Amino acid sequence: MLPATRVEQARAVAQRVHAALADRALPGVEPPRVMTVSMGLSNFDPLRPLDQTLRALDDALYTAKHEGRNRTVVV
């Protein structure tokens, strides 16, 4: 959760997370491997029921995984 953050700003944070993970190999793992992350992003709309927002974010996460993982999908 990134309160008071626009989607463009959240996308930039997600890109920094992707880059930070890509730069660090998992310690003690041979051959060296890096961790990846798939994320779903959405604006919070106080007029939209929370369960709908969470369902949309969950769908975005599965879309990111099915499109090749290690990516961010904005809904």
PDB file of C-alpha atoms in Angstrom:
ATOM      1  CA  MET A   1       0.000   0.000   0.000  1.00  0.00           C
ATOM      2  CA  LEU A   2       1.272   3.402  -0.986  1.00  0.00           C
ATOM      3  CA  PRO A   3      -1.052   6.048   0.479  1.00  0.00           C
ATOM      4  CA  ALA A   4      -1.311   9.398  -1.308  1.00  0.00           C
ATOM      5  CA  THR A   5       0.523   7.967  -4.323  1.00  0.00           C
ATOM      6  CA  ARG A   6      -0.560   8.269  -7.949  1.00  0.00           C
ATOM      7  CA  VAL A   7      -0.366   5.268 -10.262  1.00  0.00           C
ATOM      8  CA  GLU A   8       2.663   6.726 -12.086  1.00  0.00           C
ATOM      9  CA  GLN A   9       4.502   7.070  -8.775  1.00  0.00           C
ATOM     10  CA  ALA A  10       3.520   3.546  -7.722  1.00  0.00           C
ATOM     11  CA  ARG A  11       4.726   2.195 -11.056  1.00  0.00           C
ATOM     12  CA  ALA A  12       8.097   3.900 -10.444  1.00  0.00           C
ATOM     13  CA  VAL A  13       8.307   2.263  -7.000  1.00  0.00           C
ATOM     14  CA  ALA A  14       7.508  -1.115  -8.585  1.00  0.00           C
ATOM     15  CA  GLN A  15      10.275  -0.587 -11.155  1.00  0.00           C
ATOM     16  CA  ARG A  16      12.747   0.165  -8.367  1.00  0.00           C
ATOM     17  CA  VAL A  17      11.701  -3.033  -6.564  1.00  0.00           C
ATOM     18  CA  HIS A  18      12.193  -5.059  -9.760  1.00  0.00           C
ATOM     19  CA  ALA A  19      15.639  -3.486 -10.278  1.00  0.00           C
ATOM     20  CA  ALA A  20      16.712  -3.991  -6.657  1.00  0.00           C
ATOM     21  CA  LEU A  21      15.792  -7.677  -6.755  1.00  0.00           C
ATOM     22  CA  ALA A  22      17.538  -8.187 -10.100  1.00  0.00           C
ATOM     23  CA  ASP A  23      20.760  -6.736  -8.663  1.00  0.00           C
ATOM     24  CA  ARG A  24      21.011  -9.192  -5.773  1.00  0.00           C
ATOM     25  CA  ALA A  25      21.712 -12.885  -6.028  1.00  0.00           C
ATOM     26  CA  LEU A  26      20.184 -15.091  -3.354  1.00  0.00           C
ATOM     27  CA  PRO A  27      22.892 -15.833  -0.769  1.00  0.00           C
ATOM     28  CA  GLY A  28      24.133 -19.390  -0.539  1.00  0.00           C
ATOM     29  CA  VAL A  29      22.445 -20.529  -3.756  1.00  0.00           C
ATOM     30  CA  GLU A  30      24.506 -22.112  -6.528  1.00  0.00           C
ATOM     31  CA  PRO A  31      24.320 -21.458  -9.357  1.00  0.00           C
ATOM     32  CA  PRO A  32      23.514 -17.842  -8.470  1.00  0.00           C
ATOM     33  CA  ARG A  33      19.833 -16.981  -8.762  1.00  0.00           C
ATOM     34  CA  VAL A  34      17.845 -13.804  -8.269  1.00  0.00           C
ATOM     35  CA  MET A  35      14.385 -13.352  -6.841  1.00  0.00           C
ATOM     36  CA  THR A  36      11.599 -11.899  -8.994  1.00  0.00           C
ATOM     37  CA  VAL A  37       8.237 -10.384  -8.140  1.00  0.00           C
ATOM     38  CA  SER A  38       4.918  -9.934  -9.902  1.00  0.00           C
ATOM     39  CA  MET A  39       2.719  -7.039  -8.782  1.00  0.00           C
ATOM     40  CA  GLY A  40      -0.731  -5.617  -9.388  1.00  0.00           C
ATOM     41  CA  LEU A  41      -1.378  -1.883  -9.014  1.00  0.00           C
ATOM     42  CA  SER A  42      -4.615   0.061  -8.768  1.00  0.00           C
ATOM     43  CA  ASN A  43      -5.822   3.452  -7.632  1.00  0.00           C
ATOM     44  CA  PHE A  44      -7.936   3.427  -4.503  1.00  0.00           C
ATOM     45  CA  ASP A  45     -11.445   4.653  -5.218  1.00  0.00           C
ATOM     46  CA  PRO A  46     -13.423   5.270  -2.011  1.00  0.00           C
ATOM     47  CA  LEU A  47     -16.659   4.884  -4.002  1.00  0.00           C
ATOM     48  CA  ARG A  48     -15.710   1.398  -5.165  1.00  0.00           C
ATOM     49  CA  PRO A  49     -16.341  -1.494  -2.779  1.00  0.00           C
ATOM     50  CA  LEU A  50     -13.092  -2.773  -1.287  1.00  0.00           C
ATOM     51  CA  ASP A  51     -13.797  -6.361  -2.345  1.00  0.00           C
ATOM     52  CA  GLN A  52     -13.989  -5.217  -5.990  1.00  0.00           C
ATOM     53  CA  THR A  53     -10.668  -3.407  -5.689  1.00  0.00           C
ATOM     54  CA  LEU A  54      -9.013  -6.436  -4.094  1.00  0.00           C
ATOM     55  CA  ARG A  55     -10.461  -8.747  -6.755  1.00  0.00           C
ATOM     56  CA  ALA A  56      -9.122  -6.443  -9.509  1.00  0.00           C
ATOM     57  CA  LEU A  57      -5.678  -6.431  -7.873  1.00  0.00           C
ATOM     58  CA  ASP A  58      -5.717 -10.211  -7.548  1.00  0.00           C
ATOM     59  CA  ASP A  59      -6.656 -10.509 -11.230  1.00  0.00           C
ATOM     60  CA  ALA A  60      -3.813  -8.123 -12.117  1.00  0.00           C
ATOM     61  CA  LEU A  61      -1.356 -10.262 -10.159  1.00  0.00           C
ATOM     62  CA  TYR A  62      -2.420 -13.431 -11.983  1.00  0.00           C
ATOM     63  CA  THR A  63      -2.240 -11.579 -15.306  1.00  0.00           C
ATOM     64  CA  ALA A  64       1.340 -10.554 -14.486  1.00  0.00           C
ATOM     65  CA  LYS A  65       2.235 -14.153 -13.681  1.00  0.00           C
ATOM     66  CA  HIS A  66       0.608 -15.524 -16.833  1.00  0.00           C
ATOM     67  CA  GLU A  67       2.287 -12.890 -19.038  1.00  0.00           C
ATOM     68  CA  GLY A  68       5.710 -14.099 -17.996  1.00  0.00           C
ATOM     69  CA  ARG A  69       6.119 -13.158 -14.341  1.00  0.00           C
ATOM     70  CA  ASN A  70       8.467 -10.543 -12.939  1.00  0.00           C
ATOM     71  CA  ARG A  71       6.256  -7.707 -14.113  1.00  0.00           C
ATOM     72  CA  THR A  72       3.727  -5.178 -12.883  1.00  0.00           C
ATOM     73  CA  VAL A  73       0.172  -4.915 -14.198  1.00  0.00           C
ATOM     74  CA  VAL A  74      -1.898  -1.783 -13.579  1.00  0.00           C
ATOM     75  CA  VAL A  75      -5.685  -2.019 -13.386  1.00  0.00           C
TER      76      VAL A  75
END
